[in-house]
Coordinates of C-alpha atoms in Angstrom, one line a residue:
M1 CA 92.0 82.9 111.1
P2 CA 95.1 82.4 113.3
S3 CA 95.8 85.3 115.6
G4 CA 98.3 84.3 118.1
S5 CA 101.8 85.8 118.0
E6 CA 103.2 82.4 117.2
W7 CA 101.7 82.6 113.8
L8 CA 103.2 86.0 113.0
L9 CA 106.7 86.8 111.8
P10 CA 108.2 89.5 114.1
S11 CA 109.2 92.9 112.9
A12 CA 112.7 93.0 111.7
P13 CA 115.1 95.9 112.2
A14 CA 116.9 97.3 109.0
L15 CA 120.3 95.7 108.8
P16 CA 123.0 96.2 106.0
G17 CA 121.9 94.0 103.1
R18 CA 119.0 92.4 104.9
L19 CA 116.0 91.7 102.8
R20 CA 112.7 92.8 104.5
V21 CA 109.3 92.1 103.2
T22 CA 106.2 94.2 104.3
F23 CA 102.6 92.8 103.6
L24 CA 100.3 95.7 102.6
G25 CA 97.2 93.7 101.9
V26 CA 95.9 91.6 98.9
S27 CA 99.1 90.7 97.0
T28 CA 101.0 93.9 97.7
L29 CA 104.4 93.3 99.0
L30 CA 107.3 95.7 99.7
L31 CA 110.6 94.1 99.2
D32 CA 113.4 96.3 100.5
D33 CA 117.1 95.6 101.2
G34 CA 118.0 99.2 102.4
V35 CA 119.4 100.2 99.0
T36 CA 116.7 99.0 96.4
A37 CA 113.0 98.7 97.0
L38 CA 110.5 96.8 94.8
L39 CA 106.6 96.5 95.1
T40 CA 104.4 93.8 93.8
D41 CA 101.0 95.0 92.5
G42 CA 100.6 98.1 94.7
F43 CA 96.9 98.1 95.2
F44 CA 95.7 100.6 98.0
T45 CA 92.5 102.3 96.9
R46 CA 90.2 99.3 97.6
P47 CA 86.9 100.7 96.5
G48 CA 83.8 99.5 98.4
K49 CA 81.7 96.5 97.2
L50 CA 78.8 98.5 95.8
R51 CA 81.0 100.9 93.7
T52 CA 83.0 97.9 92.5
L53 CA 80.0 95.8 91.5
A54 CA 77.7 98.6 90.2
G55 CA 79.7 101.7 89.5
R56 CA 83.1 103.0 88.2
V57 CA 86.4 102.7 89.9
R58 CA 89.5 104.9 89.8
P59 CA 92.7 105.4 91.9
D60 CA 92.2 107.4 95.1
L61 CA 95.4 109.5 95.0
R62 CA 94.8 110.7 98.7
V63 CA 94.6 107.1 99.9
I64 CA 97.7 106.0 97.8
D65 CA 99.7 108.9 99.2
E66 CA 98.7 108.0 102.7
C67 CA 99.5 104.2 102.3
L68 CA 102.9 105.1 100.7
R69 CA 103.6 107.3 103.7
R70 CA 102.5 104.7 106.2
A71 CA 104.7 102.1 104.6
G72 CA 107.6 104.4 104.5
I73 CA 107.9 104.2 100.7
S74 CA 109.4 107.2 99.0
R75 CA 111.4 105.5 96.1
L76 CA 111.0 102.3 94.3
A77 CA 113.0 100.8 91.5
A78 CA 110.0 98.8 90.1
V79 CA 106.3 98.0 90.5
L80 CA 105.9 94.4 89.4
V81 CA 102.3 93.7 88.4
L82 CA 101.5 89.9 88.3
H83 CA 98.2 90.2 86.4
S84 CA 95.9 93.1 85.3
H85 CA 92.7 92.7 87.3
Y86 CA 91.8 95.9 89.0
D87 CA 92.7 94.7 92.5
H88 CA 96.3 94.2 91.3
V89 CA 97.0 96.9 88.6
M90 CA 94.6 99.8 89.1
D91 CA 96.7 101.8 91.3
A92 CA 100.2 100.7 89.9
P93 CA 100.7 103.6 87.4
A94 CA 100.0 106.2 90.1
V95 CA 102.4 104.4 92.5
A96 CA 105.0 104.2 89.9
A97 CA 104.5 107.9 89.0
R98 CA 105.0 108.9 92.7
T99 CA 107.9 106.8 93.4
G100 CA 110.0 107.0 90.2
A101 CA 109.6 103.2 89.6
V102 CA 109.5 101.4 86.4
L103 CA 106.1 99.7 85.8
V104 CA 106.8 96.0 84.9
G105 CA 104.1 93.5 83.7
S106 CA 102.1 92.3 80.7
A107 CA 101.2 94.1 77.7
S108 CA 97.9 94.5 79.4
T109 CA 99.6 96.2 82.4
A110 CA 101.4 98.4 79.9
A111 CA 98.1 99.6 78.5
V112 CA 97.2 100.5 82.0
G113 CA 100.2 102.4 82.6
R114 CA 99.6 104.5 79.4
G115 CA 96.1 105.2 80.4
G116 CA 97.6 106.4 83.9
G117 CA 99.9 108.8 82.0
L118 CA 103.2 107.0 82.5
P119 CA 105.9 107.6 79.8
E120 CA 106.9 104.8 77.7
E121 CA 110.5 104.8 79.3
R122 CA 108.8 104.0 82.6
I123 CA 106.9 101.0 81.3
L124 CA 108.5 97.6 80.7
V125 CA 106.6 94.6 79.0
A126 CA 108.1 91.6 80.7
T127 CA 109.1 88.4 78.9
A128 CA 108.1 85.5 80.8
G129 CA 111.2 83.5 82.1
A130 CA 113.5 86.4 81.4
A131 CA 115.4 87.6 84.5
L132 CA 115.5 91.3 85.4
T133 CA 118.0 93.0 87.7
F134 CA 117.2 95.8 90.1
G135 CA 120.1 96.5 92.5
G136 CA 120.6 93.4 94.6
F137 CA 117.4 91.7 93.3
T138 CA 117.1 89.3 90.3
V139 CA 113.4 88.9 89.5
T140 CA 111.6 86.7 87.0
L141 CA 108.1 86.7 85.9
V142 CA 107.1 83.1 85.2
E143 CA 104.1 82.0 83.3
S144 CA 101.3 81.0 85.6
A145 CA 97.3 81.1 85.8
H146 CA 94.5 82.6 87.7
V147 CA 92.5 80.6 90.2
P148 CA 89.0 79.6 88.8
P149 CA 86.4 80.7 88.1
H150 CA 88.0 83.0 85.6
R151 CA 86.4 86.4 85.3
F152 CA 87.5 89.2 83.0
D153 CA 89.9 87.1 80.9
G154 CA 91.5 88.5 77.8
E155 CA 93.9 91.3 76.9
I156 CA 93.7 95.1 77.4
T157 CA 94.6 96.5 74.0
E158 CA 93.9 100.2 74.6
P159 CA 94.9 102.6 77.4
V160 CA 92.6 102.3 80.3
V161 CA 91.6 105.8 81.5
P162 CA 89.7 105.7 84.8
P163 CA 87.0 105.9 86.0
V164 CA 86.0 102.7 84.4
R165 CA 84.0 99.6 85.4
V166 CA 86.1 96.9 86.8
G167 CA 85.7 94.8 83.7
A168 CA 88.0 97.2 81.9
Y169 CA 90.8 95.7 83.8
R170 CA 91.0 92.4 81.9
M171 CA 93.5 89.8 83.3
G172 CA 96.0 89.7 80.5
A173 CA 99.0 87.4 81.3
C174 CA 99.2 85.9 84.7
Y175 CA 102.5 85.4 86.4
S176 CA 104.3 83.8 89.3
L177 CA 107.2 86.1 90.6
H178 CA 110.6 84.5 91.6
V179 CA 112.9 86.7 93.5
A180 CA 116.5 85.9 94.2
H181 CA 118.5 88.0 96.7
G182 CA 121.7 87.5 98.6
G183 CA 121.7 83.8 97.6
R184 CA 118.2 83.1 98.9
G185 CA 115.0 82.8 96.9
L186 CA 111.3 83.6 97.4
L187 CA 108.1 83.0 95.4
V188 CA 105.2 85.4 95.2
Q189 CA 102.1 83.7 94.0
A190 CA 99.5 86.6 93.6
S191 CA 96.6 84.3 92.7
A192 CA 95.8 80.8 93.8
G193 CA 96.1 79.6 90.3
Y194 CA 99.0 77.7 88.7
A195 CA 100.4 76.5 85.4
E196 CA 101.8 73.0 85.3
N197 CA 105.6 72.6 85.6
T198 CA 106.5 76.3 85.0
L199 CA 108.2 76.7 88.3
A200 CA 110.4 73.7 87.9
G201 CA 114.1 74.7 88.3
Y202 CA 113.3 77.6 90.5
D203 CA 114.3 77.4 94.1
A204 CA 112.6 79.4 96.9
D205 CA 112.9 79.0 100.6
V206 CA 109.7 81.1 101.2
A207 CA 106.5 81.3 99.3
Y208 CA 104.1 84.1 99.7
L209 CA 101.0 82.1 98.6
G210 CA 97.8 83.6 97.2
V211 CA 94.9 81.8 98.8
G212 CA 91.8 83.8 97.7
T213 CA 89.0 81.3 97.0
L214 CA 91.3 78.4 97.7
G215 CA 89.0 77.1 100.3
R216 CA 86.3 76.9 97.8
Q217 CA 88.2 74.6 95.4
T218 CA 88.2 70.9 95.4
A219 CA 90.5 68.8 97.5
E220 CA 92.3 67.7 94.2
Y221 CA 92.8 71.3 93.1
R222 CA 94.3 72.3 96.5
Q223 CA 96.7 69.3 96.3
A224 CA 97.7 70.2 92.7
Y225 CA 98.2 74.0 93.8
W226 CA 100.6 73.1 96.5
A227 CA 102.4 70.6 94.3
Q228 CA 102.9 73.2 91.5
T229 CA 103.9 76.1 93.7
V230 CA 105.3 75.3 97.3
A231 CA 106.7 71.7 96.5
A232 CA 107.9 72.8 93.0
V233 CA 110.2 75.5 94.4
G234 CA 111.1 73.5 97.6
A235 CA 109.7 76.1 100.0
R236 CA 110.1 75.6 103.7
R237 CA 107.9 78.4 104.8
V238 CA 104.5 79.6 103.5
L239 CA 102.9 83.0 104.2
P240 CA 99.3 83.3 102.9
I241 CA 98.4 86.5 101.1
H242 CA 95.3 87.7 99.1
W243 CA 93.1 86.5 101.9
D244 CA 91.8 89.8 103.1
D245 CA 88.5 91.6 102.2
F246 CA 89.9 94.1 99.6
W247 CA 86.5 95.9 99.7
L248 CA 87.4 97.4 103.0
P249 CA 89.8 100.3 103.4
L250 CA 93.3 100.0 104.7
A251 CA 92.6 102.3 107.5
R252 CA 90.7 99.3 109.2
P253 CA 92.5 96.3 110.3
L254 CA 92.6 93.5 107.8
A255 CA 89.7 91.1 107.8
P256 CA 89.1 87.9 105.8
L257 CA 87.2 87.8 102.6
P258 CA 83.4 87.2 103.1
A259 CA 82.5 83.5 103.7
I260 CA 80.6 83.5 100.4
V261 CA 83.8 84.1 98.6
E262 CA 86.4 82.2 100.5
D263 CA 86.4 79.7 103.5
L264 CA 89.7 80.9 105.1
D265 CA 89.4 78.4 107.9
A266 CA 89.4 75.5 105.5
T267 CA 92.3 77.0 103.6
L268 CA 94.4 77.4 106.6
A269 CA 93.5 73.9 107.9
Y270 CA 94.7 72.5 104.6
L271 CA 97.8 74.4 104.6
T272 CA 98.7 73.6 108.1
A273 CA 98.1 69.9 107.6
R274 CA 99.9 69.8 104.3
G275 CA 102.7 71.7 105.6
A276 CA 103.1 69.5 108.7
A277 CA 103.2 66.4 106.4
D278 CA 105.9 68.0 104.1
G279 CA 108.0 69.8 106.8
V280 CA 106.8 73.2 105.6
E281 CA 106.1 75.9 108.3
L282 CA 102.9 78.0 107.9
R283 CA 103.2 81.6 109.1
M284 CA 101.0 84.6 108.7
P285 CA 102.5 87.8 107.2
T286 CA 102.4 90.9 109.7
P287 CA 100.5 93.7 107.9
W288 CA 102.4 96.9 107.7
Q289 CA 105.5 95.5 109.6
P290 CA 108.7 94.8 107.7
T291 CA 109.8 91.2 108.5
D292 CA 112.7 89.0 107.6
P293 CA 111.0 86.2 105.5
F294 CA 114.1 83.9 106.0
L295 CA 114.3 84.4 109.7
G296 CA 115.2 81.1 111.3
L297 CA 115.6 79.2 108.1
P298 CA 119.1 77.9 107.6
A299 CA 120.5 78.4 104.1
R300 CA 120.3 75.5 101.7
P301 CA 123.4 73.3 101.6

């Protein structure tokens, strides 16, 4: 994977009104303008492969507390869950409980929140396409789809009370997230899946693009994914997310998913070539460092 400093966005100091985004592994992103902070997904526990495949999983509160401290997170307005597989939703109720956040997502995410002990007033079932306002942020969960092959499809209809097998975390609805802030827009695509034409009409300068298993898809699929996400919103910068091995703890440096799951070199080669052809810059998010996603990108006319 790219490792040179030219691939990484530099750390950005806090300035009044400045949106900074911090990549915390998988599809967990902290969005903070110094007044209001939001978190996508909020997955920190990252149980090991053996426990995930053969055992039962539960949030590790010690690990969650350490990760929140490391990221400088004390208060959040919302935790926005983009689908309800365990590597997106499992820790979200505990994160919301510790930060005063509202848990936002599908009806399946709400069921996980109830199982985690969140009161109803701290759970919000989103309506796809309906904008929500948190401080200076306007966020919209937009209908999307998961990258194939699909596993653990379906809805969660009863509260999930851990420890449980990972299959208890069924996907539920899958969303793209559009974020508007200070006249700029960004897209968060937590899975390398897409729904046709749902992002038409949304503008985003930057796309945080889920790429897990994208390198194992066909060339036709990769082209369609780009067209329905990056091109659809007119993004001029792409930052890959959900590329890291989420069976490894966050105390270690992030490492790519195993080659049997994802060919990250093939994915980055495709994104680099397609970006060069379309005038879209490829950068890697800097783990645990707040960065300005719009740095160096002029405002749209």
